Amino acid sequence: MAARVVNLGEPISSIPQYLATMNNWMPLIDHDMVLVNIFAVNDLGELSRDELQDDGYLNRILGDLFVDVQTGRKRLDHVPHIFPLHVLDYLHTLYYYFRDGAFVHRDVPWPYTLAHGPVSPEAFVRVVANDLAICVPQTRESHRPALDRVAQLARVLSDLKARGKRVLITISPAEVQINPALFHEAAARQNADPASYDLDLPNTMIRETIQAVDPGLEIFDLTPLLRAAMARGNNPYYPSDAHWNVDGNRIVGEALADRIGRP
């Protein structure tokens, strides 16, 4: 089955930005299907920690880079803001563009790309701790405001389904949910009993919230797929990075192609 895929999800984060992007672009693009990925622990965590505001602007990180993250080519529409008078930023960038060439060349260690790189060990420990905190059953009610935003997204998607669009919602895990060694290390750093965590809780809260809005919305939880890869000795995540590596993207991409190819 031939398909044209339009990616509206990079580089935004969590439910309010998903909704803002959809509201902006979807009326402008003729489409038969909508695919939305919810990164359960990250999306719930950012909202529960009040890290995202509805009036915050999109593309805060990658959108401000003046190079294309895949090729390293300089982007003259995203020049660095250095001088009080912005026209000087353009002149400065043009000078170095022509002096040094159109590309920024970096030595990126395998398996990373220009788009992804390892964070410091201390930063990764904080990321994993934040992820694990969403898996504590006693904190379930504290995520109610974040889940209200999930319900808001589900209502938008339910309306699209009612208008004849196919809707597929994927739920993605964090590495700590599928990597037993990382999980036990993180629990030990918290001096916590591993049995006190429910690693499926974030996904369960997301799924139950969506189904309460519309039981007919199609949900594809990627967690078993990625856990199976991990059990085979193939970690689908970059080391010290929250994103899927090449193999992880391939595994998910093949599963999505199979799923979407079904009527």
PDB file of C-alpha atoms in Angstrom:
ATOM      1  CA  MET A   1       0.000   0.000   0.000  1.00  0.00           C
ATOM      2  CA  ALA A   2       1.497   3.342  -1.057  1.00  0.00           C
ATOM      3  CA  ALA A   3       1.256   6.186   1.442  1.00  0.00           C
ATOM      4  CA  ARG A   4       2.517   9.721   1.878  1.00  0.00           C
ATOM      5  CA  VAL A   5       3.585  10.428   5.454  1.00  0.00           C
ATOM      6  CA  VAL A   6       3.662  13.976   6.819  1.00  0.00           C
ATOM      7  CA  ASN A   7       5.515  14.222  10.136  1.00  0.00           C
ATOM      8  CA  LEU A   8       4.138  16.986  12.371  1.00  0.00           C
ATOM      9  CA  GLY A   9       5.815  15.766  15.547  1.00  0.00           C
ATOM     10  CA  GLU A  10       9.395  17.014  15.425  1.00  0.00           C
ATOM     11  CA  PRO A  11      10.544  18.761  17.481  1.00  0.00           C
ATOM     12  CA  ILE A  12       7.640  19.219  19.917  1.00  0.00           C
ATOM     13  CA  SER A  13       6.970  17.746  23.322  1.00  0.00           C
ATOM     14  CA  SER A  14       3.877  16.533  25.174  1.00  0.00           C
ATOM     15  CA  ILE A  15       0.123  16.914  24.767  1.00  0.00           C
ATOM     16  CA  PRO A  16      -0.357  20.716  24.576  1.00  0.00           C
ATOM     17  CA  GLN A  17       2.202  20.979  21.785  1.00  0.00           C
ATOM     18  CA  TYR A  18       0.729  17.971  19.961  1.00  0.00           C
ATOM     19  CA  LEU A  19      -2.648  19.729  20.001  1.00  0.00           C
ATOM     20  CA  ALA A  20      -1.222  23.078  18.907  1.00  0.00           C
ATOM     21  CA  THR A  21       0.600  21.480  15.990  1.00  0.00           C
ATOM     22  CA  MET A  22      -2.447  19.482  14.923  1.00  0.00           C
ATOM     23  CA  ASN A  23      -4.713  22.520  15.127  1.00  0.00           C
ATOM     24  CA  ASN A  24      -2.300  24.497  12.968  1.00  0.00           C
ATOM     25  CA  TRP A  25      -1.482  21.990  10.229  1.00  0.00           C
ATOM     26  CA  MET A  26      -4.266  19.463   9.915  1.00  0.00           C
ATOM     27  CA  PRO A  27      -6.817  21.825   8.339  1.00  0.00           C
ATOM     28  CA  LEU A  28      -4.197  22.630   5.680  1.00  0.00           C
ATOM     29  CA  ILE A  29      -3.248  19.061   4.729  1.00  0.00           C
ATOM     30  CA  ASP A  30      -5.638  16.594   3.088  1.00  0.00           C
ATOM     31  CA  HIS A  31      -5.322  13.356   5.029  1.00  0.00           C
ATOM     32  CA  ASP A  32      -6.947   9.948   5.439  1.00  0.00           C
ATOM     33  CA  MET A  33      -5.311   8.967   8.709  1.00  0.00           C
ATOM     34  CA  VAL A  34      -3.778  10.482  11.824  1.00  0.00           C
ATOM     35  CA  LEU A  35      -1.026   8.749  13.829  1.00  0.00           C
ATOM     36  CA  VAL A  36      -0.168  10.192  17.250  1.00  0.00           C
ATOM     37  CA  ASN A  37       2.572   8.827  19.481  1.00  0.00           C
ATOM     38  CA  ILE A  38       2.288   9.387  23.233  1.00  0.00           C
ATOM     39  CA  PHE A  39       5.544   8.927  25.146  1.00  0.00           C
ATOM     40  CA  ALA A  40       3.811   7.886  28.344  1.00  0.00           C
ATOM     41  CA  VAL A  41       6.261   8.722  31.136  1.00  0.00           C
ATOM     42  CA  ASN A  42       7.682  11.796  29.417  1.00  0.00           C
ATOM     43  CA  ASP A  43       4.360  13.322  28.402  1.00  0.00           C
ATOM     44  CA  LEU A  44       2.738  12.729  31.788  1.00  0.00           C
ATOM     45  CA  GLY A  45       5.882  13.751  33.651  1.00  0.00           C
ATOM     46  CA  GLU A  46       6.430  17.053  31.860  1.00  0.00           C
ATOM     47  CA  LEU A  47       2.829  18.070  32.521  1.00  0.00           C
ATOM     48  CA  SER A  48       2.793  16.856  36.128  1.00  0.00           C
ATOM     49  CA  ARG A  49       6.048  18.722  36.812  1.00  0.00           C
ATOM     50  CA  ASP A  50       4.568  21.829  35.148  1.00  0.00           C
ATOM     51  CA  GLU A  51       7.417  22.027  32.643  1.00  0.00           C
ATOM     52  CA  LEU A  52       5.191  22.985  29.694  1.00  0.00           C
ATOM     53  CA  GLN A  53       2.872  25.963  29.378  1.00  0.00           C
ATOM     54  CA  ASP A  54       0.043  26.273  26.873  1.00  0.00           C
ATOM     55  CA  ASP A  55       1.444  29.567  25.627  1.00  0.00           C
ATOM     56  CA  GLY A  56       4.991  28.248  25.296  1.00  0.00           C
ATOM     57  CA  TYR A  57       6.352  28.333  21.781  1.00  0.00           C
ATOM     58  CA  LEU A  58       7.041  25.197  19.789  1.00  0.00           C
ATOM     59  CA  ASN A  59      10.315  23.866  18.427  1.00  0.00           C
ATOM     60  CA  ARG A  60      12.129  25.321  21.424  1.00  0.00           C
ATOM     61  CA  ILE A  61      15.287  23.241  21.027  1.00  0.00           C
ATOM     62  CA  LEU A  62      15.792  21.721  17.589  1.00  0.00           C
ATOM     63  CA  GLY A  63      13.761  24.429  15.896  1.00  0.00           C
ATOM     64  CA  ASP A  64      16.281  27.042  16.983  1.00  0.00           C
ATOM     65  CA  LEU A  65      19.301  25.209  15.630  1.00  0.00           C
ATOM     66  CA  PHE A  66      20.873  26.889  12.645  1.00  0.00           C
ATOM     67  CA  VAL A  67      21.941  23.559  11.133  1.00  0.00           C
ATOM     68  CA  ASP A  68      19.900  20.670   9.813  1.00  0.00           C
ATOM     69  CA  VAL A  69      20.273  17.910  12.418  1.00  0.00           C
ATOM     70  CA  GLN A  70      20.549  15.167   9.799  1.00  0.00           C
ATOM     71  CA  THR A  71      22.973  16.713   7.324  1.00  0.00           C
ATOM     72  CA  GLY A  72      24.751  19.489   9.198  1.00  0.00           C
ATOM     73  CA  ARG A  73      23.814  21.977   6.460  1.00  0.00           C
ATOM     74  CA  LYS A  74      23.529  25.554   7.734  1.00  0.00           C
ATOM     75  CA  ARG A  75      20.016  26.989   7.742  1.00  0.00           C
ATOM     76  CA  LEU A  76      19.923  30.707   6.962  1.00  0.00           C
ATOM     77  CA  ASP A  77      16.369  30.979   8.259  1.00  0.00           C
ATOM     78  CA  HIS A  78      17.529  29.939  11.751  1.00  0.00           C
ATOM     79  CA  VAL A  79      20.590  32.083  12.330  1.00  0.00           C
ATOM     80  CA  PRO A  80      22.012  32.309  15.862  1.00  0.00           C
ATOM     81  CA  HIS A  81      20.793  35.363  17.776  1.00  0.00           C
ATOM     82  CA  ILE A  82      24.020  37.101  18.804  1.00  0.00           C
ATOM     83  CA  PHE A  83      23.553  40.850  18.295  1.00  0.00           C
ATOM     84  CA  PRO A  84      20.830  43.208  19.566  1.00  0.00           C
ATOM     85  CA  LEU A  85      20.101  44.179  15.963  1.00  0.00           C
ATOM     86  CA  HIS A  86      18.988  40.955  14.277  1.00  0.00           C
ATOM     87  CA  VAL A  87      20.101  42.055  10.796  1.00  0.00           C
ATOM     88  CA  LEU A  88      23.677  41.842  12.103  1.00  0.00           C
ATOM     89  CA  ASP A  89      23.045  38.175  12.959  1.00  0.00           C
ATOM     90  CA  TYR A  90      22.263  37.513   9.294  1.00  0.00           C
ATOM     91  CA  LEU A  91      25.344  39.393   8.095  1.00  0.00           C
ATOM     92  CA  HIS A  92      27.511  37.566  10.611  1.00  0.00           C
ATOM     93  CA  THR A  93      26.077  34.184   9.550  1.00  0.00           C
ATOM     94  CA  LEU A  94      26.396  34.949   5.838  1.00  0.00           C
ATOM     95  CA  TYR A  95      30.045  35.879   6.296  1.00  0.00           C
ATOM     96  CA  TYR A  96      30.888  32.554   7.967  1.00  0.00           C
ATOM     97  CA  TYR A  97      28.572  30.655   5.597  1.00  0.00           C
ATOM     98  CA  PHE A  98      30.635  31.734   2.611  1.00  0.00           C
ATOM     99  CA  ARG A  99      33.983  31.726   4.422  1.00  0.00           C
ATOM    100  CA  ASP A 100      33.672  28.265   5.983  1.00  0.00           C
ATOM    101  CA  GLY A 101      31.186  26.527   3.680  1.00  0.00           C
ATOM    102  CA  ALA A 102      27.567  25.475   3.823  1.00  0.00           C
ATOM    103  CA  PHE A 103      27.984  22.578   6.251  1.00  0.00           C
ATOM    104  CA  VAL A 104      28.973  22.151   9.880  1.00  0.00           C
ATOM    105  CA  HIS A 105      31.124  19.031  10.166  1.00  0.00           C
ATOM    106  CA  ARG A 106      31.183  17.263  13.506  1.00  0.00           C
ATOM    107  CA  ASP A 107      32.771  14.086  14.725  1.00  0.00           C
ATOM    108  CA  VAL A 108      29.782  12.231  16.139  1.00  0.00           C
ATOM    109  CA  PRO A 109      30.712   8.965  17.876  1.00  0.00           C
ATOM    110  CA  TRP A 110      28.874   5.825  16.835  1.00  0.00           C
ATOM    111  CA  PRO A 111      25.986   5.120  17.246  1.00  0.00           C
ATOM    112  CA  TYR A 112      24.863   8.734  17.569  1.00  0.00           C
ATOM    113  CA  THR A 113      23.777  11.133  14.853  1.00  0.00           C
ATOM    114  CA  LEU A 114      23.688  14.921  14.650  1.00  0.00           C
ATOM    115  CA  ALA A 115      20.136  14.660  15.971  1.00  0.00           C
ATOM    116  CA  HIS A 116      21.014  12.659  19.095  1.00  0.00           C
ATOM    117  CA  GLY A 117      23.943  12.483  21.421  1.00  0.00           C
ATOM    118  CA  PRO A 118      24.648  11.202  24.906  1.00  0.00           C
ATOM    119  CA  VAL A 119      23.783  13.445  27.814  1.00  0.00           C
ATOM    120  CA  SER A 120      26.092  13.547  30.815  1.00  0.00           C
ATOM    121  CA  PRO A 121      25.835  10.592  33.230  1.00  0.00           C
ATOM    122  CA  GLU A 122      24.420  12.919  35.894  1.00  0.00           C
ATOM    123  CA  ALA A 123      21.758  14.265  33.531  1.00  0.00           C
ATOM    124  CA  PHE A 124      20.768  10.775  32.411  1.00  0.00           C
ATOM    125  CA  VAL A 125      20.387   9.665  36.035  1.00  0.00           C
ATOM    126  CA  ARG A 126      17.962  12.578  36.550  1.00  0.00           C
ATOM    127  CA  VAL A 127      16.007  11.661  33.406  1.00  0.00           C
ATOM    128  CA  VAL A 128      15.641   8.042  34.531  1.00  0.00           C
ATOM    129  CA  ALA A 129      14.647   9.091  38.065  1.00  0.00           C
ATOM    130  CA  ASN A 130      11.944  11.369  36.659  1.00  0.00           C
ATOM    131  CA  ASP A 131      10.697   8.554  34.433  1.00  0.00           C
ATOM    132  CA  LEU A 132      10.623   6.054  37.282  1.00  0.00           C
ATOM    133  CA  ALA A 133       8.682   8.474  39.498  1.00  0.00           C
ATOM    134  CA  ILE A 134       5.700   8.175  37.143  1.00  0.00           C
ATOM    135  CA  CYS A 135       5.630   4.433  37.860  1.00  0.00           C
ATOM    136  CA  VAL A 136       4.788   4.794  41.576  1.00  0.00           C
ATOM    137  CA  PRO A 137       1.166   3.695  42.126  1.00  0.00           C
ATOM    138  CA  GLN A 138       0.720   6.008  45.130  1.00  0.00           C
ATOM    139  CA  THR A 139       1.219   9.049  42.901  1.00  0.00           C
ATOM    140  CA  ARG A 140      -1.533   8.103  40.449  1.00  0.00           C
ATOM    141  CA  GLU A 141      -3.960  10.844  41.494  1.00  0.00           C
ATOM    142  CA  SER A 142      -1.284  13.524  41.186  1.00  0.00           C
ATOM    143  CA  HIS A 143      -1.302  12.909  37.432  1.00  0.00           C
ATOM    144  CA  ARG A 144      -5.011  13.683  37.073  1.00  0.00           C
ATOM    145  CA  PRO A 145      -4.443  17.164  35.521  1.00  0.00           C
ATOM    146  CA  ALA A 146      -2.002  15.659  33.021  1.00  0.00           C
ATOM    147  CA  LEU A 147      -4.484  12.908  32.186  1.00  0.00           C
ATOM    148  CA  ASP A 148      -7.147  15.562  31.611  1.00  0.00           C
ATOM    149  CA  ARG A 149      -4.942  16.818  28.769  1.00  0.00           C
ATOM    150  CA  VAL A 150      -4.719  13.275  27.415  1.00  0.00           C
ATOM    151  CA  ALA A 151      -8.523  13.181  27.471  1.00  0.00           C
ATOM    152  CA  GLN A 152      -8.578  16.479  25.580  1.00  0.00           C
ATOM    153  CA  LEU A 153      -6.370  14.956  22.881  1.00  0.00           C
ATOM    154  CA  ALA A 154      -8.572  11.842  22.799  1.00  0.00           C
ATOM    155  CA  ARG A 155     -11.678  13.988  22.210  1.00  0.00           C
ATOM    156  CA  VAL A 156     -10.007  15.668  19.233  1.00  0.00           C
ATOM    157  CA  LEU A 157      -8.996  12.286  17.817  1.00  0.00           C
ATOM    158  CA  SER A 158     -12.456  10.836  18.469  1.00  0.00           C
ATOM    159  CA  ASP A 159     -13.974  13.687  16.466  1.00  0.00           C
ATOM    160  CA  LEU A 160     -11.604  12.936  13.599  1.00  0.00           C
ATOM    161  CA  LYS A 161     -12.609   9.278  13.720  1.00  0.00           C
ATOM    162  CA  ALA A 162     -16.273  10.255  13.646  1.00  0.00           C
ATOM    163  CA  ARG A 163     -15.564  12.247  10.476  1.00  0.00           C
ATOM    164  CA  GLY A 164     -14.205   9.170   8.738  1.00  0.00           C
ATOM    165  CA  LYS A 165     -10.473   9.495   9.422  1.00  0.00           C
ATOM    166  CA  ARG A 166      -8.531   6.490  10.599  1.00  0.00           C
ATOM    167  CA  VAL A 167      -6.836   7.243  13.919  1.00  0.00           C
ATOM    168  CA  LEU A 168      -3.978   5.251  15.443  1.00  0.00           C
ATOM    169  CA  ILE A 169      -2.517   6.137  18.838  1.00  0.00           C
ATOM    170  CA  THR A 170       0.801   4.569  19.774  1.00  0.00           C
ATOM    171  CA  ILE A 171       2.044   4.485  23.359  1.00  0.00           C
ATOM    172  CA  SER A 172       5.832   4.432  23.766  1.00  0.00           C
ATOM    173  CA  PRO A 173       7.774   3.360  26.852  1.00  0.00           C
ATOM    174  CA  ALA A 174      10.843   4.872  28.417  1.00  0.00           C
ATOM    175  CA  GLU A 175      13.957   2.700  28.521  1.00  0.00           C
ATOM    176  CA  VAL A 176      13.585   2.190  32.268  1.00  0.00           C
ATOM    177  CA  GLN A 177      10.296   0.389  31.555  1.00  0.00           C
ATOM    178  CA  ILE A 178      11.871  -2.216  29.267  1.00  0.00           C
ATOM    179  CA  ASN A 179      15.480  -2.491  30.489  1.00  0.00           C
ATOM    180  CA  PRO A 180      15.609  -4.554  33.731  1.00  0.00           C
ATOM    181  CA  ALA A 181      19.228  -3.632  34.500  1.00  0.00           C
ATOM    182  CA  LEU A 182      18.537   0.098  34.184  1.00  0.00           C
ATOM    183  CA  PHE A 183      15.366  -0.272  36.261  1.00  0.00           C
ATOM    184  CA  HIS A 184      17.099  -2.038  39.143  1.00  0.00           C
ATOM    185  CA  GLU A 185      19.964   0.467  39.111  1.00  0.00           C
ATOM    186  CA  ALA A 186      17.482   3.349  39.269  1.00  0.00           C
ATOM    187  CA  ALA A 187      15.449   1.733  42.062  1.00  0.00           C
ATOM    188  CA  ALA A 188      18.627   1.127  44.063  1.00  0.00           C
ATOM    189  CA  ARG A 189      19.600   4.803  43.713  1.00  0.00           C
ATOM    190  CA  GLN A 190      16.201   5.665  45.199  1.00  0.00           C
ATOM    191  CA  ASN A 191      16.701   3.107  48.011  1.00  0.00           C
ATOM    192  CA  ALA A 192      13.361   1.681  46.887  1.00  0.00           C
ATOM    193  CA  ASP A 193      12.011  -1.851  46.646  1.00  0.00           C
ATOM    194  CA  PRO A 194      11.634  -2.683  42.940  1.00  0.00           C
ATOM    195  CA  ALA A 195       8.287  -4.278  43.818  1.00  0.00           C
ATOM    196  CA  SER A 196       6.986  -0.830  44.807  1.00  0.00           C
ATOM    197  CA  TYR A 197       6.911   0.229  41.147  1.00  0.00           C
ATOM    198  CA  ASP A 198       4.420  -0.615  38.422  1.00  0.00           C
ATOM    199  CA  LEU A 199       6.314  -0.187  35.170  1.00  0.00           C
ATOM    200  CA  ASP A 200       3.100  -0.520  33.156  1.00  0.00           C
ATOM    201  CA  LEU A 201       1.259   2.162  35.144  1.00  0.00           C
ATOM    202  CA  PRO A 202       1.979   5.156  32.849  1.00  0.00           C
ATOM    203  CA  ASN A 203       0.758   3.243  29.806  1.00  0.00           C
ATOM    204  CA  THR A 204      -2.272   1.945  31.701  1.00  0.00           C
ATOM    205  CA  MET A 205      -3.272   5.466  32.771  1.00  0.00           C
ATOM    206  CA  ILE A 206      -2.927   6.723  29.208  1.00  0.00           C
ATOM    207  CA  ARG A 207      -4.917   3.811  27.746  1.00  0.00           C
ATOM    208  CA  GLU A 208      -7.711   3.977  30.335  1.00  0.00           C
ATOM    209  CA  THR A 209      -8.077   7.729  29.857  1.00  0.00           C
ATOM    210  CA  ILE A 210      -8.352   7.382  26.076  1.00  0.00           C
ATOM    211  CA  GLN A 211     -10.817   4.510  26.298  1.00  0.00           C
ATOM    212  CA  ALA A 212     -12.983   6.456  28.760  1.00  0.00           C
ATOM    213  CA  VAL A 213     -13.394   9.095  26.044  1.00  0.00           C
ATOM    214  CA  ASP A 214     -13.883   6.690  23.134  1.00  0.00           C
ATOM    215  CA  PRO A 215     -13.465   2.915  23.485  1.00  0.00           C
ATOM    216  CA  GLY A 216     -13.275   2.672  19.694  1.00  0.00           C
ATOM    217  CA  LEU A 217     -10.026   4.591  19.327  1.00  0.00           C
ATOM    218  CA  GLU A 218      -7.262   2.307  18.062  1.00  0.00           C
ATOM    219  CA  ILE A 219      -4.324   2.029  20.479  1.00  0.00           C
ATOM    220  CA  PHE A 220      -1.021   0.282  19.774  1.00  0.00           C
ATOM    221  CA  ASP A 221       1.212  -0.059  22.849  1.00  0.00           C
ATOM    222  CA  LEU A 222       4.792  -0.485  21.640  1.00  0.00           C
ATOM    223  CA  THR A 223       6.077  -1.638  25.030  1.00  0.00           C
ATOM    224  CA  PRO A 224       5.828  -5.438  24.466  1.00  0.00           C
ATOM    225  CA  LEU A 225       7.560  -5.051  21.106  1.00  0.00           C
ATOM    226  CA  LEU A 226      10.496  -3.137  22.591  1.00  0.00           C
ATOM    227  CA  ARG A 227      10.679  -5.369  25.658  1.00  0.00           C
ATOM    228  CA  ALA A 228      10.977  -8.374  23.376  1.00  0.00           C
ATOM    229  CA  ALA A 229      13.851  -6.698  21.521  1.00  0.00           C
ATOM    230  CA  MET A 230      15.567  -5.978  24.840  1.00  0.00           C
ATOM    231  CA  ALA A 231      15.079  -9.590  25.954  1.00  0.00           C
ATOM    232  CA  ARG A 232      16.847 -10.706  22.762  1.00  0.00           C
ATOM    233  CA  GLY A 233      19.829  -8.570  23.765  1.00  0.00           C
ATOM    234  CA  ASN A 234      19.064  -5.741  21.348  1.00  0.00           C
ATOM    235  CA  ASN A 235      18.615  -2.514  23.318  1.00  0.00           C
ATOM    236  CA  PRO A 236      16.434  -0.289  21.088  1.00  0.00           C
ATOM    237  CA  TYR A 237      17.609   2.940  22.780  1.00  0.00           C
ATOM    238  CA  TYR A 238      20.758   4.987  22.308  1.00  0.00           C
ATOM    239  CA  PRO A 239      23.107   4.700  25.307  1.00  0.00           C
ATOM    240  CA  SER A 240      22.429   7.492  27.803  1.00  0.00           C
ATOM    241  CA  ASP A 241      19.728   8.938  25.572  1.00  0.00           C
ATOM    242  CA  ALA A 242      15.931   8.770  25.752  1.00  0.00           C
ATOM    243  CA  HIS A 243      15.450   8.126  22.019  1.00  0.00           C
ATOM    244  CA  TRP A 244      15.299   4.972  19.917  1.00  0.00           C
ATOM    245  CA  ASN A 245      18.428   4.073  18.021  1.00  0.00           C
ATOM    246  CA  VAL A 246      18.487   2.882  14.396  1.00  0.00           C
ATOM    247  CA  ASP A 247      17.368  -0.625  15.361  1.00  0.00           C
ATOM    248  CA  GLY A 248      14.626   0.722  17.597  1.00  0.00           C
ATOM    249  CA  ASN A 249      13.286   2.898  14.806  1.00  0.00           C
ATOM    250  CA  ARG A 250      13.437  -0.044  12.407  1.00  0.00           C
ATOM    251  CA  ILE A 251      11.551  -2.340  14.798  1.00  0.00           C
ATOM    252  CA  VAL A 252       8.814   0.216  15.407  1.00  0.00           C
ATOM    253  CA  GLY A 253       8.683   1.287  11.767  1.00  0.00           C
ATOM    254  CA  GLU A 254       8.181  -2.270  10.543  1.00  0.00           C
ATOM    255  CA  ALA A 255       5.472  -2.894  13.131  1.00  0.00           C
ATOM    256  CA  LEU A 256       3.682   0.321  12.181  1.00  0.00           C
ATOM    257  CA  ALA A 257       3.900  -0.469   8.482  1.00  0.00           C
ATOM    258  CA  ASP A 258       2.310  -3.847   9.164  1.00  0.00           C
ATOM    259  CA  ARG A 259      -0.374  -2.338  11.385  1.00  0.00           C
ATOM    260  CA  ILE A 260      -1.237   0.537   9.077  1.00  0.00           C
ATOM    261  CA  GLY A 261      -1.282  -1.783   6.068  1.00  0.00           C
ATOM    262  CA  ARG A 262      -4.229  -3.658   7.531  1.00  0.00           C
ATOM    263  CA  PRO A 263      -7.705  -2.313   6.691  1.00  0.00           C
TER     264      PRO A 263
END
